[in-house]
Amino acid sequence: MTELTFALLKYGFLILLWVFAWFAVRSLHKDIESFSPRPSRSRRRKERHATRKTTTPAVAVTGDAPVVASAGGSAEEPRNAQTPRGDAGQRAGAPTLLVIIDGPLAGSSVPLTGKTITLGRAASNTVVLDDEFVSSHHARVYMDQQSGQWAIEDLGSTNGTVVNNQRLTVPTVLPARMPVRIGATTFELR
């Protein structure tokens, strides 16, 4: 075997080894990133960019009648509008979706219809989270009868439910865009 052939084989195998190592590190990084409770820098940057685009004013619609701005600048409903006050989906500004923003189910959503939404590993839950850090019946999101707002309650889970970087100890009212983390999954109401 000539020296040139030997050198080509040697450097070819070295390049192949580096490519293999690069793919292994990239794969491990993506695995670790998917289980991270905190969104990655690129995901946070995309979300900031998306919220900047969606800050343009829009006309709010309540039931069948649009919300009209009065001369003072405050929004009020027309006098003939018949909007039920107890229906969360019909109030202006009330969240209508539970959106999963990070984790294995990122991008999926559940409509808020007024029924209780349960989260956990068991198949009987509304949102099934296949995660070893999630209890079988981990938490529930429900309409609070006293305040008329959506609330969240931890159902005695082992690893807890984190709302806005604070571990939940009592049922808490859940405003729109407030991040909630259960295991590797993060969601919010929109």
Short mmCIF file of N, CA and C in Angstrom, two decimals:
data_model
loop_
_atom_site.label_atom_id
_atom_site.label_comp_id
_atom_site.label_asym_id
_atom_site.label_seq_id
_atom_site.Cartn_x
_atom_site.Cartn_y
_atom_site.Cartn_z
N MET A 1 0.84 -1.16 0.00
CA MET A 1 0.00 0.00 0.00
C MET A 1 0.90 1.24 0.00
N THR A 2 0.59 2.18 -0.85
CA THR A 2 1.43 3.37 -0.94
C THR A 2 1.14 4.31 0.22
N GLU A 3 2.06 5.24 0.41
CA GLU A 3 1.88 6.22 1.49
C GLU A 3 0.67 7.11 1.24
N LEU A 4 0.42 7.45 -0.01
CA LEU A 4 -0.72 8.31 -0.36
C LEU A 4 -2.04 7.61 -0.03
N THR A 5 -2.17 6.34 -0.37
CA THR A 5 -3.39 5.59 -0.07
C THR A 5 -3.59 5.49 1.43
N PHE A 6 -2.51 5.20 2.15
CA PHE A 6 -2.59 5.09 3.61
C PHE A 6 -3.02 6.43 4.23
N ALA A 7 -2.48 7.54 3.76
CA ALA A 7 -2.83 8.87 4.29
C ALA A 7 -4.30 9.18 3.99
N LEU A 8 -4.78 8.88 2.79
CA LEU A 8 -6.18 9.12 2.43
C LEU A 8 -7.12 8.31 3.32
N LEU A 9 -6.81 7.05 3.54
CA LEU A 9 -7.63 6.21 4.41
C LEU A 9 -7.63 6.74 5.85
N LYS A 10 -6.45 7.11 6.33
CA LYS A 10 -6.32 7.60 7.69
C LYS A 10 -7.15 8.87 7.89
N TYR A 11 -7.03 9.84 6.99
CA TYR A 11 -7.78 11.10 7.14
C TYR A 11 -9.27 10.91 6.85
N GLY A 12 -9.59 9.98 5.97
CA GLY A 12 -11.00 9.68 5.69
C GLY A 12 -11.69 9.11 6.93
N PHE A 13 -11.03 8.17 7.59
CA PHE A 13 -11.60 7.61 8.82
C PHE A 13 -11.67 8.65 9.94
N LEU A 14 -10.69 9.55 10.00
CA LEU A 14 -10.70 10.60 11.00
C LEU A 14 -11.90 11.55 10.78
N ILE A 15 -12.14 11.91 9.54
CA ILE A 15 -13.29 12.77 9.21
C ILE A 15 -14.59 12.03 9.54
N LEU A 16 -14.67 10.76 9.20
CA LEU A 16 -15.86 9.97 9.49
C LEU A 16 -16.09 9.89 11.01
N LEU A 17 -15.03 9.75 11.79
CA LEU A 17 -15.14 9.73 13.25
C LEU A 17 -15.69 11.06 13.78
N TRP A 18 -15.20 12.18 13.27
CA TRP A 18 -15.68 13.49 13.70
C TRP A 18 -17.15 13.70 13.33
N VAL A 19 -17.55 13.25 12.16
CA VAL A 19 -18.96 13.37 11.75
C VAL A 19 -19.84 12.54 12.68
N PHE A 20 -19.42 11.33 13.01
CA PHE A 20 -20.16 10.49 13.93
C PHE A 20 -20.28 11.14 15.30
N ALA A 21 -19.16 11.69 15.81
CA ALA A 21 -19.19 12.36 17.12
C ALA A 21 -20.11 13.57 17.09
N TRP A 22 -20.11 14.33 16.01
CA TRP A 22 -20.98 15.50 15.89
C TRP A 22 -22.45 15.09 15.93
N PHE A 23 -22.81 14.03 15.19
CA PHE A 23 -24.20 13.55 15.20
C PHE A 23 -24.61 13.04 16.58
N ALA A 24 -23.71 12.36 17.28
CA ALA A 24 -24.02 11.85 18.62
C ALA A 24 -24.26 13.00 19.59
N VAL A 25 -23.40 14.02 19.57
CA VAL A 25 -23.57 15.17 20.46
C VAL A 25 -24.85 15.92 20.12
N ARG A 26 -25.14 16.11 18.85
CA ARG A 26 -26.36 16.80 18.43
C ARG A 26 -27.60 16.05 18.90
N SER A 27 -27.59 14.74 18.77
CA SER A 27 -28.73 13.92 19.20
C SER A 27 -28.92 14.02 20.72
N LEU A 28 -27.84 13.93 21.48
CA LEU A 28 -27.93 14.06 22.93
C LEU A 28 -28.42 15.45 23.33
N HIS A 29 -27.96 16.47 22.66
CA HIS A 29 -28.38 17.84 22.96
C HIS A 29 -29.89 17.99 22.73
N LYS A 30 -30.41 17.45 21.63
CA LYS A 30 -31.85 17.54 21.36
C LYS A 30 -32.66 16.77 22.39
N ASP A 31 -32.16 15.61 22.84
CA ASP A 31 -32.85 14.84 23.87
C ASP A 31 -32.90 15.61 25.17
N ILE A 32 -31.78 16.18 25.58
CA ILE A 32 -31.73 16.94 26.83
C ILE A 32 -32.61 18.18 26.72
N GLU A 33 -32.59 18.83 25.57
CA GLU A 33 -33.40 20.04 25.37
C GLU A 33 -34.89 19.74 25.46
N SER A 34 -35.32 18.57 24.97
CA SER A 34 -36.75 18.25 25.01
C SER A 34 -37.23 17.97 26.43
N PHE A 35 -36.34 17.55 27.35
CA PHE A 35 -36.73 17.29 28.72
C PHE A 35 -36.46 18.47 29.65
N SER A 36 -35.86 19.51 29.11
CA SER A 36 -35.54 20.68 29.92
C SER A 36 -36.83 21.39 30.33
N PRO A 37 -36.98 21.76 31.61
CA PRO A 37 -38.18 22.47 32.03
C PRO A 37 -38.22 23.90 31.52
N ARG A 38 -37.09 24.41 31.07
CA ARG A 38 -36.99 25.77 30.59
C ARG A 38 -36.88 25.77 29.07
N PRO A 39 -37.63 26.63 28.37
CA PRO A 39 -37.50 26.66 26.91
C PRO A 39 -36.11 27.13 26.49
N SER A 40 -35.66 26.64 25.36
CA SER A 40 -34.34 27.01 24.87
C SER A 40 -34.31 28.48 24.43
N ARG A 41 -33.11 29.00 24.25
CA ARG A 41 -32.95 30.39 23.82
C ARG A 41 -33.63 30.65 22.49
N SER A 42 -33.46 29.72 21.54
CA SER A 42 -34.07 29.92 20.22
C SER A 42 -35.59 29.88 20.32
N ARG A 43 -36.15 29.02 21.18
CA ARG A 43 -37.61 28.97 21.34
C ARG A 43 -38.14 30.25 21.98
N ARG A 44 -37.43 30.76 23.01
CA ARG A 44 -37.84 32.03 23.63
C ARG A 44 -37.77 33.17 22.63
N ARG A 45 -36.72 33.17 21.78
CA ARG A 45 -36.58 34.22 20.77
C ARG A 45 -37.74 34.15 19.78
N LYS A 46 -38.11 32.93 19.34
CA LYS A 46 -39.24 32.78 18.42
C LYS A 46 -40.53 33.24 19.05
N GLU A 47 -40.74 32.91 20.34
CA GLU A 47 -41.97 33.33 21.02
C GLU A 47 -42.03 34.84 21.18
N ARG A 48 -40.89 35.48 21.51
CA ARG A 48 -40.87 36.95 21.59
C ARG A 48 -41.19 37.56 20.24
N HIS A 49 -40.61 36.99 19.18
CA HIS A 49 -40.85 37.50 17.84
C HIS A 49 -42.32 37.33 17.46
N ALA A 50 -42.91 36.19 17.83
CA ALA A 50 -44.32 35.93 17.52
C ALA A 50 -45.24 36.87 18.29
N THR A 51 -44.90 37.18 19.56
CA THR A 51 -45.76 38.08 20.33
C THR A 51 -45.67 39.50 19.82
N ARG A 52 -44.51 39.89 19.28
CA ARG A 52 -44.41 41.22 18.69
C ARG A 52 -45.31 41.35 17.47
N LYS A 53 -45.39 40.27 16.69
CA LYS A 53 -46.24 40.30 15.49
C LYS A 53 -47.72 40.35 15.85
N THR A 54 -48.10 39.71 16.96
CA THR A 54 -49.52 39.62 17.32
C THR A 54 -49.99 40.77 18.19
N THR A 55 -49.17 41.79 18.43
CA THR A 55 -49.60 42.90 19.26
C THR A 55 -50.39 43.96 18.50
N THR A 56 -50.68 43.72 17.23
CA THR A 56 -51.50 44.67 16.48
C THR A 56 -52.92 44.62 17.00
N PRO A 57 -53.61 45.79 17.09
CA PRO A 57 -54.96 45.82 17.65
C PRO A 57 -55.94 45.04 16.77
N ALA A 58 -56.88 44.38 17.42
CA ALA A 58 -57.89 43.60 16.72
C ALA A 58 -59.26 43.94 17.27
N VAL A 59 -60.29 43.69 16.48
CA VAL A 59 -61.66 43.94 16.92
C VAL A 59 -62.12 42.72 17.69
N ALA A 60 -62.54 42.93 18.94
CA ALA A 60 -63.01 41.83 19.77
C ALA A 60 -64.48 41.58 19.49
N VAL A 61 -64.86 40.32 19.42
CA VAL A 61 -66.25 39.96 19.17
C VAL A 61 -66.76 39.18 20.36
N THR A 62 -67.92 39.57 20.89
CA THR A 62 -68.53 38.91 22.02
C THR A 62 -69.87 38.34 21.56
N GLY A 63 -69.95 37.02 21.49
CA GLY A 63 -71.20 36.41 21.02
C GLY A 63 -71.43 36.78 19.57
N ASP A 64 -72.62 37.37 19.28
CA ASP A 64 -72.94 37.79 17.92
C ASP A 64 -72.69 39.27 17.71
N ALA A 65 -72.48 40.03 18.79
CA ALA A 65 -72.34 41.47 18.66
C ALA A 65 -70.91 41.89 18.94
N PRO A 66 -70.32 42.77 18.12
CA PRO A 66 -68.94 43.20 18.37
C PRO A 66 -68.87 44.15 19.55
N VAL A 67 -67.70 44.21 20.18
CA VAL A 67 -67.47 45.13 21.27
C VAL A 67 -67.18 46.49 20.64
N VAL A 68 -67.85 47.54 21.14
CA VAL A 68 -67.74 48.87 20.57
C VAL A 68 -67.00 49.77 21.55
N ALA A 69 -66.05 50.57 21.07
CA ALA A 69 -65.33 51.50 21.93
C ALA A 69 -66.13 52.77 22.07
N SER A 70 -66.30 53.24 23.32
CA SER A 70 -67.05 54.47 23.56
C SER A 70 -66.14 55.67 23.36
N ALA A 71 -66.69 56.88 23.49
CA ALA A 71 -65.91 58.10 23.27
C ALA A 71 -64.77 58.21 24.27
N GLY A 72 -64.94 57.69 25.48
CA GLY A 72 -63.89 57.74 26.49
C GLY A 72 -62.77 56.75 26.25
N GLY A 73 -62.93 55.88 25.27
CA GLY A 73 -61.89 54.91 24.94
C GLY A 73 -62.10 53.56 25.57
N SER A 74 -63.08 53.40 26.48
CA SER A 74 -63.29 52.09 27.09
C SER A 74 -64.22 51.27 26.20
N ALA A 75 -64.06 49.97 26.28
CA ALA A 75 -64.88 49.09 25.46
C ALA A 75 -66.15 48.74 26.21
N GLU A 76 -67.25 48.74 25.51
CA GLU A 76 -68.52 48.35 26.11
C GLU A 76 -69.32 47.54 25.10
N GLU A 77 -70.22 46.72 25.61
CA GLU A 77 -71.05 45.92 24.73
C GLU A 77 -72.26 46.72 24.29
N PRO A 78 -72.78 46.47 23.09
CA PRO A 78 -74.01 47.13 22.68
C PRO A 78 -75.14 46.73 23.63
N ARG A 79 -76.12 47.61 23.78
CA ARG A 79 -77.21 47.38 24.74
C ARG A 79 -78.06 46.17 24.39
N ASN A 80 -78.15 45.83 23.12
CA ASN A 80 -79.00 44.71 22.73
C ASN A 80 -78.25 43.38 22.70
N ALA A 81 -76.99 43.37 23.07
CA ALA A 81 -76.24 42.11 23.06
C ALA A 81 -76.68 41.24 24.23
N GLN A 82 -76.92 39.98 23.93
CA GLN A 82 -77.32 39.04 24.97
C GLN A 82 -76.20 38.03 25.14
N THR A 83 -75.24 38.40 25.96
CA THR A 83 -74.08 37.56 26.20
C THR A 83 -74.18 36.97 27.59
N PRO A 84 -74.16 35.66 27.72
CA PRO A 84 -74.20 35.07 29.05
C PRO A 84 -72.91 35.36 29.80
N ARG A 85 -73.02 35.88 31.00
CA ARG A 85 -71.85 36.27 31.79
C ARG A 85 -71.08 35.06 32.31
N GLY A 86 -71.70 33.93 32.48
CA GLY A 86 -71.04 32.77 33.06
C GLY A 86 -70.23 31.97 32.06
N ASP A 87 -70.38 32.21 30.77
CA ASP A 87 -69.69 31.42 29.76
C ASP A 87 -68.31 32.00 29.52
N ALA A 88 -67.27 31.26 29.88
CA ALA A 88 -65.90 31.77 29.80
C ALA A 88 -65.47 32.05 28.38
N GLY A 89 -65.93 31.28 27.43
CA GLY A 89 -65.51 31.47 26.05
C GLY A 89 -66.15 32.67 25.41
N GLN A 90 -67.18 33.22 26.00
CA GLN A 90 -67.89 34.33 25.39
C GLN A 90 -67.44 35.68 25.93
N ARG A 91 -66.77 35.75 27.07
CA ARG A 91 -66.33 37.02 27.61
C ARG A 91 -65.14 37.52 26.82
N ALA A 92 -65.11 38.84 26.62
CA ALA A 92 -63.98 39.43 25.90
C ALA A 92 -62.72 39.27 26.74
N GLY A 93 -61.65 38.80 26.12
CA GLY A 93 -60.38 38.67 26.83
C GLY A 93 -60.23 37.37 27.60
N ALA A 94 -61.28 36.59 27.72
CA ALA A 94 -61.19 35.32 28.46
C ALA A 94 -60.48 34.29 27.60
N PRO A 95 -59.63 33.46 28.21
CA PRO A 95 -58.94 32.43 27.44
C PRO A 95 -59.92 31.41 26.85
N THR A 96 -59.60 30.92 25.67
CA THR A 96 -60.45 29.94 25.00
C THR A 96 -59.71 28.64 24.70
N LEU A 97 -58.38 28.62 24.91
CA LEU A 97 -57.58 27.44 24.60
C LEU A 97 -56.54 27.19 25.69
N LEU A 98 -56.27 25.91 25.94
CA LEU A 98 -55.12 25.50 26.71
C LEU A 98 -54.09 25.07 25.67
N VAL A 99 -52.98 25.80 25.56
CA VAL A 99 -51.98 25.55 24.52
C VAL A 99 -50.71 25.02 25.15
N ILE A 100 -50.23 23.89 24.66
CA ILE A 100 -48.97 23.31 25.14
C ILE A 100 -47.85 23.96 24.34
N ILE A 101 -46.97 24.68 25.04
CA ILE A 101 -45.94 25.47 24.36
C ILE A 101 -44.56 24.82 24.39
N ASP A 102 -44.36 23.82 25.26
CA ASP A 102 -43.06 23.16 25.31
C ASP A 102 -43.24 21.74 25.81
N GLY A 103 -42.41 20.85 25.31
CA GLY A 103 -42.47 19.45 25.71
C GLY A 103 -42.84 18.56 24.54
N PRO A 104 -43.07 17.28 24.79
CA PRO A 104 -43.35 16.33 23.70
C PRO A 104 -44.62 16.66 22.92
N LEU A 105 -45.61 17.30 23.54
CA LEU A 105 -46.86 17.62 22.85
C LEU A 105 -46.91 19.08 22.40
N ALA A 106 -45.77 19.75 22.30
CA ALA A 106 -45.72 21.19 21.95
C ALA A 106 -46.49 21.45 20.66
N GLY A 107 -47.30 22.49 20.69
CA GLY A 107 -48.08 22.87 19.52
C GLY A 107 -49.52 22.39 19.57
N SER A 108 -49.81 21.42 20.43
CA SER A 108 -51.19 20.94 20.52
C SER A 108 -51.98 21.82 21.48
N SER A 109 -53.31 21.78 21.36
CA SER A 109 -54.15 22.62 22.22
C SER A 109 -55.45 21.90 22.53
N VAL A 110 -56.10 22.35 23.61
CA VAL A 110 -57.38 21.81 24.04
C VAL A 110 -58.32 23.00 24.23
N PRO A 111 -59.50 22.97 23.61
CA PRO A 111 -60.43 24.10 23.80
C PRO A 111 -60.98 24.14 25.22
N LEU A 112 -61.12 25.35 25.75
CA LEU A 112 -61.69 25.55 27.08
C LEU A 112 -63.20 25.72 26.91
N THR A 113 -63.95 24.68 27.22
CA THR A 113 -65.39 24.70 27.00
C THR A 113 -66.19 24.88 28.28
N GLY A 114 -65.51 25.02 29.40
CA GLY A 114 -66.19 25.13 30.68
C GLY A 114 -66.11 23.84 31.48
N LYS A 115 -65.70 22.76 30.84
CA LYS A 115 -65.53 21.48 31.53
C LYS A 115 -64.13 21.40 32.12
N THR A 116 -63.98 20.59 33.15
CA THR A 116 -62.68 20.40 33.80
C THR A 116 -61.74 19.66 32.86
N ILE A 117 -60.50 20.13 32.80
CA ILE A 117 -59.46 19.48 32.00
C ILE A 117 -58.48 18.86 32.98
N THR A 118 -58.28 17.55 32.87
CA THR A 118 -57.34 16.86 33.75
C THR A 118 -56.07 16.55 32.98
N LEU A 119 -54.94 16.57 33.68
CA LEU A 119 -53.64 16.30 33.08
C LEU A 119 -52.94 15.23 33.90
N GLY A 120 -52.32 14.27 33.21
CA GLY A 120 -51.58 13.22 33.90
C GLY A 120 -51.20 12.10 32.96
N ARG A 121 -50.62 11.03 33.52
CA ARG A 121 -50.17 9.89 32.72
C ARG A 121 -51.29 8.92 32.38
N ALA A 122 -52.33 8.86 33.19
CA ALA A 122 -53.40 7.89 32.97
C ALA A 122 -54.17 8.21 31.69
N ALA A 123 -54.64 7.17 31.03
CA ALA A 123 -55.38 7.34 29.77
C ALA A 123 -56.73 8.02 29.97
N SER A 124 -57.24 8.08 31.19
CA SER A 124 -58.54 8.69 31.45
C SER A 124 -58.47 10.22 31.51
N ASN A 125 -57.27 10.81 31.46
CA ASN A 125 -57.12 12.26 31.52
C ASN A 125 -57.47 12.91 30.19
N THR A 126 -57.83 14.19 30.24
CA THR A 126 -58.08 14.95 29.02
C THR A 126 -56.79 15.13 28.24
N VAL A 127 -55.70 15.48 28.93
CA VAL A 127 -54.38 15.61 28.31
C VAL A 127 -53.48 14.54 28.93
N VAL A 128 -53.10 13.56 28.11
CA VAL A 128 -52.26 12.45 28.59
C VAL A 128 -50.80 12.81 28.34
N LEU A 129 -50.01 12.88 29.43
CA LEU A 129 -48.60 13.24 29.36
C LEU A 129 -47.76 12.00 29.64
N ASP A 130 -47.09 11.50 28.63
CA ASP A 130 -46.25 10.30 28.78
C ASP A 130 -44.88 10.74 29.27
N ASP A 131 -44.77 10.92 30.59
CA ASP A 131 -43.56 11.46 31.21
C ASP A 131 -43.42 10.81 32.58
N GLU A 132 -42.22 10.31 32.89
CA GLU A 132 -42.02 9.62 34.17
C GLU A 132 -42.09 10.55 35.37
N PHE A 133 -42.01 11.87 35.15
CA PHE A 133 -42.09 12.84 36.25
C PHE A 133 -43.51 13.36 36.47
N VAL A 134 -44.47 12.80 35.76
CA VAL A 134 -45.88 13.21 35.88
C VAL A 134 -46.64 12.09 36.57
N SER A 135 -47.49 12.44 37.53
CA SER A 135 -48.32 11.45 38.22
C SER A 135 -49.46 11.02 37.31
N SER A 136 -50.12 9.91 37.67
CA SER A 136 -51.21 9.42 36.82
C SER A 136 -52.37 10.41 36.77
N HIS A 137 -52.69 11.06 37.86
CA HIS A 137 -53.67 12.15 37.89
C HIS A 137 -52.97 13.32 38.55
N HIS A 138 -52.32 14.15 37.75
CA HIS A 138 -51.37 15.15 38.25
C HIS A 138 -52.04 16.47 38.65
N ALA A 139 -52.83 17.04 37.74
CA ALA A 139 -53.43 18.36 38.00
C ALA A 139 -54.72 18.49 37.21
N ARG A 140 -55.50 19.52 37.57
CA ARG A 140 -56.72 19.81 36.81
C ARG A 140 -56.86 21.31 36.63
N VAL A 141 -57.40 21.69 35.47
CA VAL A 141 -57.73 23.08 35.16
C VAL A 141 -59.24 23.13 35.08
N TYR A 142 -59.85 24.04 35.85
CA TYR A 142 -61.31 24.07 35.95
C TYR A 142 -61.80 25.50 36.07
N MET A 143 -63.11 25.70 35.82
CA MET A 143 -63.72 27.02 35.96
C MET A 143 -64.08 27.22 37.43
N ASP A 144 -63.48 28.22 38.07
CA ASP A 144 -63.75 28.53 39.47
C ASP A 144 -65.13 29.18 39.56
N GLN A 145 -66.01 28.60 40.36
CA GLN A 145 -67.38 29.09 40.46
C GLN A 145 -67.47 30.46 41.13
N GLN A 146 -66.60 30.75 42.09
CA GLN A 146 -66.65 32.02 42.81
C GLN A 146 -66.18 33.19 41.95
N SER A 147 -65.04 33.03 41.28
CA SER A 147 -64.48 34.14 40.51
C SER A 147 -64.91 34.14 39.06
N GLY A 148 -65.40 33.00 38.56
CA GLY A 148 -65.77 32.90 37.15
C GLY A 148 -64.55 32.85 36.23
N GLN A 149 -63.36 32.55 36.79
CA GLN A 149 -62.13 32.48 36.02
C GLN A 149 -61.60 31.05 36.05
N TRP A 150 -60.66 30.77 35.14
CA TRP A 150 -60.03 29.46 35.12
C TRP A 150 -59.03 29.36 36.27
N ALA A 151 -59.00 28.18 36.89
CA ALA A 151 -58.09 27.93 38.01
C ALA A 151 -57.38 26.61 37.78
N ILE A 152 -56.28 26.41 38.49
CA ILE A 152 -55.53 25.16 38.40
C ILE A 152 -55.31 24.62 39.80
N GLU A 153 -55.36 23.29 39.91
CA GLU A 153 -55.17 22.63 41.20
C GLU A 153 -54.27 21.42 41.00
N ASP A 154 -53.26 21.29 41.84
CA ASP A 154 -52.41 20.11 41.85
C ASP A 154 -53.16 19.02 42.61
N LEU A 155 -53.22 17.82 42.06
CA LEU A 155 -53.99 16.73 42.66
C LEU A 155 -53.11 15.83 43.53
N GLY A 156 -52.22 16.43 44.30
CA GLY A 156 -51.35 15.66 45.20
C GLY A 156 -50.25 14.92 44.47
N SER A 157 -49.73 15.50 43.41
CA SER A 157 -48.68 14.85 42.62
C SER A 157 -47.37 14.80 43.40
N THR A 158 -46.52 13.87 43.01
CA THR A 158 -45.24 13.70 43.68
C THR A 158 -44.28 14.85 43.36
N ASN A 159 -44.17 15.21 42.08
CA ASN A 159 -43.20 16.22 41.66
C ASN A 159 -43.78 17.63 41.56
N GLY A 160 -45.06 17.79 41.78
CA GLY A 160 -45.66 19.11 41.84
C GLY A 160 -45.96 19.75 40.51
N THR A 161 -46.69 20.87 40.58
CA THR A 161 -47.06 21.68 39.43
C THR A 161 -46.47 23.06 39.66
N VAL A 162 -45.78 23.60 38.67
CA VAL A 162 -45.10 24.88 38.80
C VAL A 162 -45.83 25.92 37.97
N VAL A 163 -46.32 26.99 38.62
CA VAL A 163 -47.02 28.08 37.95
C VAL A 163 -46.17 29.33 38.10
N ASN A 164 -45.74 29.87 36.96
CA ASN A 164 -44.92 31.09 36.95
C ASN A 164 -43.69 30.93 37.86
N ASN A 165 -43.01 29.79 37.72
CA ASN A 165 -41.79 29.45 38.47
C ASN A 165 -42.00 29.30 39.98
N GLN A 166 -43.24 29.07 40.43
CA GLN A 166 -43.55 28.84 41.84
C GLN A 166 -44.34 27.53 41.95
N ARG A 167 -43.92 26.67 42.87
CA ARG A 167 -44.62 25.40 43.06
C ARG A 167 -46.00 25.66 43.66
N LEU A 168 -47.01 25.03 43.09
CA LEU A 168 -48.40 25.23 43.48
C LEU A 168 -48.70 24.44 44.76
N THR A 169 -49.29 25.12 45.76
CA THR A 169 -49.66 24.44 47.00
C THR A 169 -51.17 24.48 47.23
N VAL A 170 -51.84 25.47 46.67
CA VAL A 170 -53.30 25.61 46.80
C VAL A 170 -53.87 25.88 45.42
N PRO A 171 -55.17 25.60 45.22
CA PRO A 171 -55.77 25.96 43.92
C PRO A 171 -55.60 27.46 43.65
N THR A 172 -55.23 27.79 42.43
CA THR A 172 -54.87 29.16 42.08
C THR A 172 -55.57 29.57 40.79
N VAL A 173 -56.05 30.83 40.75
CA VAL A 173 -56.62 31.37 39.51
C VAL A 173 -55.50 31.46 38.49
N LEU A 174 -55.79 31.04 37.25
CA LEU A 174 -54.78 30.96 36.20
C LEU A 174 -55.09 31.97 35.11
N PRO A 175 -54.40 33.12 35.12
CA PRO A 175 -54.65 34.11 34.07
C PRO A 175 -54.07 33.67 32.73
N ALA A 176 -54.49 34.32 31.66
CA ALA A 176 -53.99 34.00 30.33
C ALA A 176 -52.49 34.28 30.26
N ARG A 177 -51.77 33.48 29.47
CA ARG A 177 -50.34 33.61 29.20
C ARG A 177 -49.45 33.36 30.41
N MET A 178 -49.99 32.75 31.46
CA MET A 178 -49.19 32.39 32.64
C MET A 178 -48.65 30.98 32.41
N PRO A 179 -47.30 30.79 32.35
CA PRO A 179 -46.75 29.46 32.08
C PRO A 179 -46.94 28.50 33.25
N VAL A 180 -47.34 27.27 32.92
CA VAL A 180 -47.51 26.20 33.91
C VAL A 180 -46.65 25.03 33.45
N ARG A 181 -45.81 24.49 34.36
CA ARG A 181 -44.94 23.37 34.01
C ARG A 181 -45.32 22.14 34.81
N ILE A 182 -45.53 21.05 34.09
CA ILE A 182 -45.76 19.74 34.69
C ILE A 182 -44.77 18.79 34.04
N GLY A 183 -43.78 18.35 34.79
CA GLY A 183 -42.73 17.50 34.22
C GLY A 183 -41.99 18.26 33.13
N ALA A 184 -41.92 17.66 31.94
CA ALA A 184 -41.24 18.30 30.81
C ALA A 184 -42.19 19.13 29.95
N THR A 185 -43.45 19.23 30.35
CA THR A 185 -44.45 19.93 29.55
C THR A 185 -44.78 21.29 30.16
N THR A 186 -44.82 22.31 29.31
CA THR A 186 -45.22 23.65 29.72
C THR A 186 -46.42 24.05 28.88
N PHE A 187 -47.45 24.60 29.55
CA PHE A 187 -48.63 25.06 28.83
C PHE A 187 -49.11 26.38 29.40
N GLU A 188 -50.02 27.02 28.68
CA GLU A 188 -50.62 28.27 29.14
C GLU A 188 -52.01 28.38 28.53
N LEU A 189 -52.82 29.28 29.12
CA LEU A 189 -54.15 29.55 28.58
C LEU A 189 -54.05 30.73 27.65
N ARG A 190 -54.74 30.63 26.53
CA ARG A 190 -54.76 31.75 25.56
C ARG A 190 -56.18 32.02 25.12
#
